[in-house]
CSV table of C-alpha atoms and ligand atoms in Angstrom, one decimal:
chain,number,residue,atom,x,y,z
G,172,MET,CA,0.0,0.0,0.0
G,173,THR,CA,2.7,2.4,1.1
G,174,GLY,CA,4.4,1.7,-2.3
G,175,ARG,CA,1.2,2.7,-4.2
G,176,ARG,CA,0.4,5.8,-2.2
G,177,GLU,CA,4.1,6.7,-3.0
G,178,PHE,CA,3.7,6.0,-6.8
G,179,VAL,CA,0.5,8.0,-7.0
G,180,LYS,CA,2.2,10.8,-5.3
G,181,SER,CA,5.1,11.1,-7.7
G,182,PHE,CA,2.5,11.0,-10.5
G,183,GLY,CA,0.5,13.5,-8.5
G,184,LEU,CA,3.3,15.8,-8.5
G,185,LEU,CA,3.6,15.7,-12.2
G,186,ALA,CA,-0.3,16.7,-12.4
G,187,VAL,CA,0.4,19.6,-9.9
G,188,SER,CA,3.3,20.6,-11.9
G,189,SER,CA,1.6,20.8,-15.1
G,190,GLN,CA,-0.7,23.4,-13.8
G,191,LEU,CA,1.9,25.9,-12.7
G,192,PHE,CA,2.9,27.3,-16.0
G,193,ASN,CA,4.2,30.6,-15.1
G,194,PRO,CA,6.8,31.3,-17.8
G,195,LYS,CA,9.7,32.0,-15.4
G,196,GLU,CA,9.1,28.9,-13.6
G,197,LEU,CA,9.0,26.9,-16.5
G,198,ILE,CA,12.4,27.8,-17.5
G,199,ALA,CA,13.6,27.4,-14.2
G,200,ALA,CA,11.8,24.2,-13.8
G,201,SER,CA,13.2,22.7,-17.0
G,202,ALA,CA,16.8,23.8,-15.9
G,203,ASN,CA,16.3,21.7,-12.8
G,204,ASP,CA,15.4,18.7,-14.9
G,205,GLU,CA,17.9,16.3,-13.3
G,206,GLN,CA,16.6,17.0,-9.9
G,207,SER,CA,12.8,16.5,-11.0
G,208,ASN,CA,13.6,13.4,-12.9
G,209,LYS,CA,15.0,11.9,-9.4
G,210,THR,CA,11.7,12.8,-7.8
G,211,ILE,CA,9.7,10.9,-10.3
G,212,THR,CA,11.9,7.9,-10.8
G,213,ALA,CA,9.8,4.7,-11.2
G,214,LEU,CA,9.4,2.8,-8.1
G,215,PRO,CA,10.9,-0.7,-7.7
G,216,LYS,CA,8.3,-3.1,-9.3
G,217,GLU,CA,8.3,-5.2,-6.2
G,218,ASN,CA,6.6,-2.2,-4.3
G,219,LEU,CA,3.4,-2.7,-5.9
G,220,SER,CA,1.2,-5.3,-7.1
G,221,ASP,CA,0.9,-5.1,-11.0
G,222,LYS,CA,-2.9,-4.7,-10.7
G,223,ASP,CA,-2.9,-1.7,-8.7
G,224,PHE,CA,0.1,-0.2,-10.8
G,225,TRP,CA,-1.7,-0.8,-14.1
G,226,ALA,CA,-5.2,0.1,-12.8
G,227,PHE,CA,-3.5,3.6,-12.1
G,228,ILE,CA,-2.0,4.0,-15.6
G,229,GLN,CA,-5.4,3.1,-17.1
G,230,GLN,CA,-7.1,5.9,-15.1
G,231,SER,CA,-4.2,8.2,-16.1
G,232,TYR,CA,-5.5,8.0,-19.7
G,233,THR,CA,-8.9,9.2,-21.0
G,234,ALA,CA,-9.9,6.1,-23.3
G,235,SER,CA,-13.3,6.1,-24.9
G,236,PRO,CA,-15.6,3.8,-22.7
G,237,ASN,CA,-17.7,3.0,-26.0
G,238,ILE,CA,-14.8,1.8,-28.2
G,239,ILE,CA,-11.9,-0.5,-27.5
G,240,ASN,CA,-9.0,1.2,-29.3
G,241,LEU,CA,-6.5,-1.7,-30.4
G,242,ASN,CA,-5.0,0.4,-33.1
G,243,ASN,CA,-2.5,2.3,-30.7
G,244,GLY,CA,0.1,1.5,-33.5
G,245,GLY,CA,-1.5,4.3,-35.7
G,246,CYS,CA,-1.2,6.9,-32.8
G,247,SER,CA,-0.9,6.9,-29.1
G,248,PRO,CA,-3.4,8.7,-27.0
G,249,GLN,CA,-1.8,11.2,-24.2
G,250,PRO,CA,-2.4,10.8,-20.5
G,251,LYS,CA,-4.3,13.4,-18.9
G,252,ILE,CA,-1.4,15.3,-17.7
G,253,VAL,CA,0.1,15.5,-21.1
G,254,GLN,CA,-3.3,16.7,-22.4
G,255,GLU,CA,-3.4,19.2,-19.5
G,256,ALA,CA,0.0,20.6,-20.0
G,257,PHE,CA,-0.5,21.0,-23.6
G,258,GLU,CA,-4.0,22.9,-22.9
G,259,ASN,CA,-2.4,25.0,-20.4
G,260,TYR,CA,0.4,26.0,-22.6
G,261,ASN,CA,-2.1,26.6,-25.6
G,262,ARG,CA,-4.2,29.0,-23.2
G,263,MET,CA,-1.2,30.8,-22.5
G,264,CYS,CA,-0.1,31.4,-25.9
G,265,ASN,CA,-3.5,32.8,-26.7
G,266,GLU,CA,-3.1,35.4,-24.2
G,267,ALA,CA,-0.5,37.2,-26.3
G,268,PRO,CA,0.9,34.8,-29.1
G,269,SER,CA,4.0,36.3,-30.2
G,270,TYR,CA,5.1,37.0,-26.7
G,271,TYR,CA,4.5,33.8,-25.2
G,272,MET,CA,5.3,31.6,-28.4
G,273,TRP,CA,8.6,33.2,-29.2
G,274,ARG,CA,9.9,34.8,-26.1
G,275,ILE,CA,8.9,32.2,-23.6
G,276,LEU,CA,8.3,28.8,-25.2
G,277,ASP,CA,10.7,29.1,-27.8
G,278,GLN,CA,13.3,29.5,-25.1
G,279,GLY,CA,12.4,26.3,-23.6
G,280,ARG,CA,13.6,23.9,-26.4
G,281,ASP,CA,17.2,23.6,-25.4
G,282,SER,CA,16.2,22.4,-21.7
G,283,LEU,CA,13.6,19.9,-23.3
G,284,ARG,CA,16.6,18.6,-25.5
G,285,MET,CA,18.7,17.9,-22.6
G,286,LYS,CA,15.6,15.8,-21.2
G,287,LEU,CA,15.0,14.0,-24.5
G,288,ALA,CA,18.9,13.4,-24.9
G,289,ASP,CA,18.8,11.8,-21.4
G,290,LEU,CA,15.8,9.4,-22.3
G,291,ALA,CA,17.4,8.6,-25.7
G,292,GLY,CA,20.8,8.0,-24.0
G,293,CYS,CA,22.8,10.6,-26.3
G,294,SER,CA,24.2,14.1,-26.2
G,295,PRO,CA,21.7,16.9,-26.5
G,296,ASP,CA,24.1,18.1,-29.4
G,297,GLU,CA,22.7,15.0,-31.4
G,298,VAL,CA,18.9,15.5,-30.7
G,299,SER,CA,16.7,17.9,-32.9
G,300,ILE,CA,13.1,18.1,-32.0
G,301,CYS,CA,10.7,18.1,-35.0
G,302,ARG,CA,7.1,17.0,-35.9
G,303,ASN,CA,7.4,13.5,-36.8
G,304,THR,CA,9.2,10.6,-38.2
G,305,THR,CA,8.4,11.5,-42.0
G,306,GLU,CA,9.8,15.2,-41.4
G,307,ALA,CA,12.9,13.7,-39.5
G,308,LEU,CA,13.8,11.1,-42.2
G,309,ASP,CA,13.0,13.5,-45.0
G,310,ASN,CA,15.7,15.7,-43.5
G,311,ILE,CA,18.1,12.8,-44.0
G,312,ILE,CA,16.7,11.2,-47.4
G,313,PHE,CA,16.9,14.7,-49.2
G,314,GLY,CA,19.9,16.0,-47.2
G,315,LEU,CA,22.4,13.2,-47.8
G,316,LYS,CA,24.7,14.0,-50.6
G,317,LEU,CA,24.2,11.1,-53.3
G,318,ASN,CA,25.2,11.2,-56.8
G,319,LYS,CA,23.9,9.6,-59.9
G,320,GLY,CA,24.3,5.9,-59.6
G,321,ASP,CA,24.9,5.7,-55.7
G,322,GLU,CA,22.7,2.9,-54.4
G,323,VAL,CA,20.4,2.7,-51.5
G,324,VAL,CA,19.0,-0.4,-49.7
G,325,LEU,CA,15.3,-0.3,-48.9
G,326,THR,CA,12.9,-3.0,-48.3
G,327,LYS,CA,9.3,-3.5,-49.8
G,328,GLN,CA,8.2,-3.6,-46.3
G,329,ASP,CA,9.5,0.0,-45.2
G,330,TYR,CA,6.9,2.8,-44.6
G,331,PRO,CA,5.5,4.3,-47.7
G,332,ASN,CA,6.4,8.0,-46.8
G,333,VAL,CA,10.0,6.7,-46.8
G,334,ILE,CA,9.8,4.8,-49.8
G,335,ASN,CA,8.0,7.6,-51.6
G,336,ALA,CA,10.8,10.1,-50.7
G,337,TRP,CA,13.4,7.7,-51.8
G,338,LYS,CA,11.7,7.0,-55.0
G,339,PHE,CA,11.5,10.9,-55.4
G,340,ARG,CA,15.3,11.0,-55.2
G,341,GLU,CA,15.6,8.0,-57.6
G,342,LYS,CA,13.4,10.1,-60.1
G,343,ARG,CA,15.3,13.5,-59.7
G,344,ASP,CA,18.9,12.5,-58.7
G,345,GLY,CA,19.2,9.0,-60.7
G,346,ILE,CA,20.3,7.3,-57.7
G,347,ILE,CA,19.5,3.4,-57.5
G,348,ILE,CA,17.2,1.9,-54.9
G,349,LYS,CA,18.1,-1.6,-54.3
G,350,TRP,CA,14.9,-3.4,-53.0
G,351,VAL,CA,15.0,-6.2,-50.4
G,352,ASN,CA,11.7,-8.3,-50.0
G,353,LEU,CA,11.8,-9.4,-46.5
G,354,ASP,CA,10.2,-12.7,-45.8
G,355,VAL,CA,8.2,-11.9,-42.7
G,356,PRO,CA,7.5,-13.0,-40.1
G,357,THR,CA,10.7,-14.9,-39.3
G,358,ASP,CA,12.2,-16.1,-36.0
G,359,SER,CA,15.6,-15.6,-37.4
G,360,GLU,CA,17.8,-12.3,-37.0
G,361,ASP,CA,20.4,-14.2,-39.3
G,362,VAL,CA,18.1,-14.5,-42.2
G,363,LEU,CA,17.1,-10.7,-41.8
G,364,VAL,CA,20.6,-9.6,-41.7
G,365,SER,CA,21.8,-11.8,-44.7
G,366,ARG,CA,19.0,-10.2,-46.7
G,367,TYR,CA,20.4,-6.7,-46.3
G,368,GLU,CA,24.0,-7.9,-46.5
G,369,GLU,CA,23.3,-9.5,-50.0
G,370,ALA,CA,22.1,-6.1,-51.4
G,371,PHE,CA,25.2,-4.5,-50.3
G,372,ASN,CA,27.9,-3.7,-52.9
G,373,SER,CA,30.6,-1.3,-53.8
G,374,ARG,CA,28.2,1.1,-55.1
G,375,THR,CA,25.8,1.2,-51.7
G,376,LYS,CA,26.0,4.5,-50.1
G,377,ALA,CA,23.1,4.3,-47.6
G,378,VAL,CA,20.8,1.6,-46.0
G,379,ASN,CA,17.3,2.3,-44.6
G,380,ILE,CA,16.3,0.1,-41.5
G,381,THR,CA,12.8,0.0,-40.3
G,382,HIS,CA,13.5,-1.2,-36.7
G,383,ILE,CA,9.9,-2.2,-36.0
G,384,ILE,CA,7.9,-2.9,-39.3
G,385,ASN,CA,4.6,-1.3,-38.8
G,386,TRP,CA,2.4,-3.6,-40.9
G,387,ASN,CA,3.1,-6.7,-38.8
G,388,GLY,CA,5.4,-5.8,-35.8
G,389,GLN,CA,8.5,-7.6,-37.1
G,390,ILE,CA,11.4,-6.6,-35.1
G,391,VAL,CA,14.5,-5.9,-37.3
G,392,PRO,CA,17.9,-6.4,-35.7
G,393,ALA,CA,19.0,-2.9,-36.8
G,394,ALA,CA,22.4,-2.8,-34.8
G,395,LYS,CA,23.6,-6.2,-36.5
G,396,ILE,CA,22.7,-4.8,-40.1
G,397,ALA,CA,24.2,-1.6,-39.1
G,398,GLU,CA,27.6,-3.1,-38.2
G,399,LYS,CA,27.7,-5.0,-41.5
G,400,ALA,CA,27.0,-1.8,-43.3
G,401,HIS,CA,29.3,0.4,-41.3
G,402,ALA,CA,32.2,-2.3,-42.1
G,403,ARG,CA,31.6,-1.2,-45.9
G,404,GLY,CA,31.4,2.5,-45.1
G,405,ILE,CA,27.6,2.4,-45.7
G,406,GLU,CA,25.5,5.2,-43.9
G,407,VAL,CA,22.7,3.9,-41.8
G,408,ILE,CA,19.2,5.3,-41.4
G,409,ILE,CA,17.0,4.0,-38.9
G,410,ASP,CA,13.2,4.5,-38.9
G,411,ALA,CA,12.4,3.9,-35.2
G,412,ALA,CA,8.8,5.3,-35.5
G,413,HIS,CA,7.4,2.3,-33.4
G,414,SER,CA,10.3,1.3,-31.4
G,415,PHE,CA,11.3,4.6,-29.5
G,416,ALA,CA,9.7,4.5,-25.9
G,417,HIS,CA,8.3,1.0,-26.5
G,418,LEU,CA,11.4,-1.4,-26.9
G,419,ASP,CA,13.7,-0.7,-24.1
G,420,TYR,CA,17.1,0.7,-25.5
G,421,LYS,CA,19.3,3.8,-25.9
G,422,ILE,CA,19.3,5.4,-29.3
G,423,PRO,CA,23.1,5.2,-30.0
G,424,ASN,CA,22.9,1.4,-29.1
G,425,LEU,CA,20.8,0.9,-32.4
G,426,GLY,CA,24.1,1.9,-34.5
G,427,GLY,CA,22.4,4.2,-36.9
G,428,ASP,CA,24.1,7.4,-38.1
G,429,TYR,CA,20.8,8.9,-38.4
G,430,VAL,CA,17.5,8.1,-36.4
G,431,GLY,CA,13.8,9.3,-36.7
G,432,THR,CA,11.0,8.8,-34.6
G,433,SER,CA,7.7,10.1,-33.8
G,434,LEU,CA,6.9,11.1,-30.1
G,435,HIS,CA,3.1,11.1,-30.5
G,436,LYS,CA,3.6,7.4,-30.8
G,437,TRP,CA,5.1,5.4,-27.9
G,438,LEU,CA,5.9,8.2,-25.8
G,439,SER,CA,2.4,9.3,-25.7
G,440,ALA,CA,3.5,13.0,-26.1
G,441,PRO,CA,1.1,15.4,-28.2
G,442,PHE,CA,0.3,14.9,-31.9
G,443,GLY,CA,2.7,16.4,-34.3
G,444,THR,CA,6.0,15.8,-32.1
G,445,GLY,CA,9.1,14.0,-33.3
G,446,LEU,CA,12.7,13.5,-32.7
G,447,LEU,CA,15.8,13.3,-35.4
G,448,TYR,CA,18.9,12.1,-33.9
G,449,ILE,CA,22.3,12.5,-35.7
G,450,LYS,CA,25.7,11.2,-34.7
G,451,LYS,CA,27.7,14.2,-33.9
G,452,ASP,CA,30.2,13.9,-36.6
G,453,LYS,CA,27.7,13.4,-39.2
G,454,ILE,CA,25.6,16.5,-39.0
G,455,ARG,CA,27.5,18.7,-41.1
G,456,ASN,CA,27.2,16.2,-44.0
G,457,ILE,CA,23.2,16.9,-43.9
G,458,THR,CA,21.8,20.0,-45.3
G,459,PRO,CA,18.2,20.6,-43.5
G,460,LEU,CA,15.0,20.5,-45.8
G,461,MET,CA,14.4,23.8,-44.2
G,462,PRO,CA,17.8,25.6,-43.8
G,463,ASN,CA,18.7,28.3,-41.3
G,464,ALA,CA,21.4,30.7,-41.8
G,465,GLU,CA,24.1,28.3,-41.3
G,466,PRO,CA,22.9,25.0,-43.2
G,467,GLU,CA,26.0,23.3,-43.4
G,468,SER,CA,27.0,23.9,-39.5
G,469,GLY,CA,27.6,21.0,-36.9
G,470,ASP,CA,25.0,22.6,-34.9
G,471,ILE,CA,22.0,20.2,-34.7
G,472,ARG,CA,19.5,23.2,-34.1
G,473,LYS,CA,19.8,23.7,-37.7
G,474,PHE,CA,17.1,21.5,-38.4
G,475,GLU,CA,14.8,23.3,-36.3
G,476,SER,CA,14.1,26.3,-38.5
G,477,LEU,CA,10.3,25.1,-39.0
G,478,GLY,CA,8.7,28.6,-38.8
G,479,THR,CA,5.7,28.6,-36.5
G,480,ARG,CA,4.9,25.3,-35.1
G,481,SER,CA,2.9,24.1,-32.2
G,482,PHE,CA,4.7,25.2,-29.6
G,483,PRO,CA,2.2,24.0,-26.9
G,484,ALA,CA,2.7,20.6,-28.6
G,485,GLU,CA,6.4,20.8,-28.2
G,486,MET,CA,6.7,21.9,-24.8
G,487,ALA,CA,4.5,19.1,-23.5
G,488,ILE,CA,6.7,16.8,-24.6
G,489,GLY,CA,8.5,17.2,-21.4
G,490,THR,CA,5.4,16.0,-19.5
G,491,ALA,CA,5.2,12.8,-21.6
G,492,ILE,CA,8.8,12.2,-20.7
G,493,ASP,CA,8.1,12.4,-17.1
G,494,PHE,CA,5.2,9.9,-17.4
G,495,GLN,CA,7.4,7.7,-19.1
G,496,LEU,CA,10.1,8.0,-16.6
G,497,GLY,CA,7.2,7.5,-13.8
G,498,ILE,CA,6.4,3.9,-15.6
G,499,GLY,CA,10.1,3.1,-16.4
G,500,SER,CA,11.0,2.2,-20.0
G,501,ALA,CA,12.0,-1.4,-18.9
G,502,ARG,CA,8.6,-2.1,-17.1
G,503,LYS,CA,6.7,-0.7,-19.8
G,504,TYR,CA,8.1,-2.8,-22.5
G,505,GLU,CA,7.6,-5.7,-20.1
G,506,ARG,CA,3.8,-4.8,-19.7
G,507,LEU,CA,3.3,-4.5,-23.6
G,508,LYS,CA,4.9,-7.8,-24.2
G,509,PHE,CA,2.5,-9.3,-21.4
G,510,LEU,CA,-0.4,-7.7,-22.9
G,511,ARG,CA,0.4,-8.8,-26.5
G,512,ASN,CA,1.2,-12.3,-25.4
G,513,TYR,CA,-2.0,-12.5,-23.6
G,514,TRP,CA,-4.1,-12.4,-26.6
G,515,TYR,CA,-1.9,-13.8,-29.1
G,516,GLU,CA,-0.7,-16.9,-27.5
G,517,GLN,CA,-4.6,-17.8,-26.8
G,518,ALA,CA,-5.4,-17.0,-30.4
G,519,ALA,CA,-2.5,-19.1,-31.7
G,520,LYS,CA,-4.3,-22.2,-30.4
G,521,LEU,CA,-7.6,-21.5,-32.3
G,522,PRO,CA,-8.3,-23.1,-35.8
G,523,ARG,CA,-7.9,-21.2,-38.8
G,524,VAL,CA,-5.9,-18.5,-37.1
G,525,GLN,CA,-2.9,-17.5,-39.1
G,526,LEU,CA,-0.1,-15.8,-37.1
G,527,ASN,CA,1.9,-12.9,-39.1
G,528,THR,CA,4.1,-12.0,-36.3
G,529,SER,CA,6.6,-14.1,-34.6
G,530,LEU,CA,5.7,-15.9,-31.4
G,531,LYS,CA,9.2,-16.0,-30.0
G,532,PRO,CA,10.1,-14.0,-26.9
G,533,GLU,CA,12.8,-12.0,-28.4
G,534,PHE,CA,10.5,-10.7,-31.2
G,535,ALA,CA,7.5,-9.9,-28.8
G,536,ASN,CA,6.4,-6.1,-28.8
G,537,ALA,CA,2.9,-4.2,-28.5
G,538,LEU,CA,2.3,-4.9,-32.5
G,539,SER,CA,0.9,-8.1,-33.8
G,540,ASN,CA,-0.8,-9.2,-36.8
G,541,PHE,CA,-3.3,-12.1,-37.3
G,542,GLY,CA,-5.6,-13.5,-40.2
G,543,ILE,CA,-8.2,-16.0,-40.4
G,544,GLU,CA,-7.9,-18.7,-43.1
G,545,GLY,CA,-10.7,-17.8,-45.8
G,546,MET,CA,-11.3,-14.5,-44.6
G,547,LYS,CA,-10.1,-11.1,-46.1
G,548,SER,CA,-8.3,-8.7,-43.7
G,549,ALA,CA,-10.8,-6.1,-44.4
G,550,ASP,CA,-13.6,-8.2,-43.4
G,551,ILE,CA,-12.3,-9.2,-40.1
G,552,ALA,CA,-11.6,-5.6,-39.1
G,553,ASN,CA,-15.1,-4.6,-40.1
G,554,ILE,CA,-16.7,-7.4,-38.1
G,555,LEU,CA,-14.3,-6.4,-35.3
G,556,PHE,CA,-15.7,-3.0,-35.2
G,557,ASP,CA,-19.3,-3.5,-36.2
G,558,LYS,CA,-20.4,-6.4,-33.8
G,559,TYR,CA,-17.7,-5.9,-31.0
G,560,ARG,CA,-16.6,-2.1,-31.1
G,561,ILE,CA,-13.0,-3.2,-31.4
G,562,HIS,CA,-11.2,-0.5,-33.7
G,563,SER,CA,-8.0,-2.3,-35.4
G,564,VAL,CA,-6.5,-2.0,-38.7
G,565,SER,CA,-6.5,-4.2,-41.7
G,566,ILE,CA,-3.4,-4.8,-43.6
G,567,ASP,CA,-2.8,-5.7,-47.0
G,568,TRP,CA,0.7,-4.6,-48.0
G,569,GLU,CA,3.2,-6.5,-50.2
G,570,ASN,CA,3.5,-10.0,-48.4
G,571,ILE,CA,1.5,-9.1,-45.3
G,572,HIS,CA,-2.0,-9.8,-45.1
G,573,GLY,CA,-4.2,-9.7,-41.6
G,574,VAL,CA,-5.4,-7.4,-39.0
G,575,ARG,CA,-3.0,-5.6,-36.8
G,576,ILE,CA,-3.7,-5.3,-33.0
G,577,THR,CA,-2.0,-2.8,-30.9
G,578,PRO,CA,-2.6,-2.6,-27.3
G,579,HIS,CA,-1.1,0.1,-25.1
G,580,VAL,CA,-0.3,0.5,-21.5
G,581,TYR,CA,-3.7,1.6,-20.7
G,582,THR,CA,-5.5,-1.5,-22.3
G,583,LYS,CA,-7.4,-3.8,-19.9
G,584,LEU,CA,-7.5,-7.6,-20.1
G,585,ASN,CA,-11.3,-7.4,-20.4
G,586,ASP,CA,-10.6,-5.7,-23.5
G,587,LEU,CA,-8.4,-8.3,-24.8
G,588,ASP,CA,-10.9,-11.1,-23.8
G,589,ARG,CA,-13.5,-9.3,-26.0
G,590,LEU,CA,-11.1,-9.5,-28.9
G,591,LEU,CA,-10.5,-13.3,-28.1
G,592,THR,CA,-14.3,-14.0,-28.1
G,593,ALA,CA,-14.6,-12.1,-31.4
G,594,ILE,CA,-11.7,-14.1,-32.9
G,595,ASN,CA,-13.6,-17.3,-31.3
G,596,ASP,CA,-16.8,-16.5,-32.9
G,597,MET,CA,-15.2,-15.8,-36.3
G,598,VAL,CA,-13.2,-19.2,-36.5
G,599,LYS,CA,-16.3,-21.2,-35.7
G,600,LYS,CA,-18.5,-19.7,-38.8
T,889,PLP,C1,7.5,2.6,-39.6
T,889,PLP,C2,6.7,3.9,-39.8
T,889,PLP,N1,7.6,5.0,-40.3
T,889,PLP,C3,7.2,6.0,-40.3
T,889,PLP,C4,6.0,6.6,-40.0
T,889,PLP,C5,5.4,7.9,-40.2
T,889,PLP,O1,5.2,8.5,-38.9
T,889,PLP,P1,4.5,9.8,-38.9
T,889,PLP,O2,3.3,10.0,-39.6
T,889,PLP,O3,4.5,10.3,-37.3
T,889,PLP,O4,5.6,10.9,-39.6
T,889,PLP,C6,5.0,5.7,-39.4
T,889,PLP,C7,3.8,5.8,-39.0
T,889,PLP,O5,2.8,4.8,-38.9
T,889,PLP,C8,5.6,4.2,-39.4
T,889,PLP,O6,4.9,3.2,-39.0
């Protein structure tokens, strides 16, 4: 009980602090991040029964009581304290936009950068705050100096925005895309590494790796592929849209020279927030999509000349980080794996159910995809919604066909039981 009280108290501090948005305090408080992080460090797991802990987390979100949202892979909702922080900043901006946006909130970016860098395990000099993965990676795709005939390795299973950006460079600049078709799901990291390696040659200048494939949740061993690429002098770009603040890792350990992610996905930060990591010695190589006065400098801030953006969304990222630290990255990952195993292992035993994601523990994460023999993916998703009010997403992309189910930290076991009932009913028909 004491543990729970302390835990709630530590989250309570966040809720209170999100209401104290006096501009001067904002900057002072951000400067004091190290201390505030200590205050809200997650309590040891053994202090709380999991049930109490996760019930508290569920109550921290404002999930619809009428539909069961199992498409958290599309975008995360925000916990109440993040919504409040956003709303408070937004109200403040509306009192005098140019004063509060430019003179106050714009000044908070460097301390937010430190906080994000702490979470990402890198130097603040390597973190740029942007609006999403698409923007982060487009800076790299269009900023890399590539010549006609240079080759870039992509997979058919990469994200469409990323594929389209590379295809445009192919058309405009005459670079060559070497396509890899990943045979997913797979239980073998070695097979995945070999597929990439087979596509490398002396003309390869860059490789694009999607750390978690959004279509089916396949984890790709980014660090192992990066090692092979670096041994040949190939630049490594990582799409970490689905893995950051979900799997438990530090960005430099992924082995990428360039990493992009969206913070409105697993960090539960406001919509339209993202992060671009560039290894310190690579920053000069990339010219930003939206240049500042020194586009060839080694200062990561050169990627932040976005013009007017949502300052309330950006500044509320700090509160989302506090919430993440309150849970603890390792515990969050364990919980997401627990939720996914809960439904996926039971579904695996049902007749006609096809698993489009590996069941192996080392590949487990929140995203998983299933199909039902004899049924179209879209029909399964429609029945899930029409009859059971379960929101999911049907996938028909390259060699992946099924329905993707993505629980989140606020998902209840009852919700997953309803999903299992629905699958059970469908396979019996
Ligand atoms: C693998 C992957 N990359 C990139 C993106 C693009 O993210 P955003 O829309 O936040 O730019 C997504 C979005 O779902 C994704 O799944």
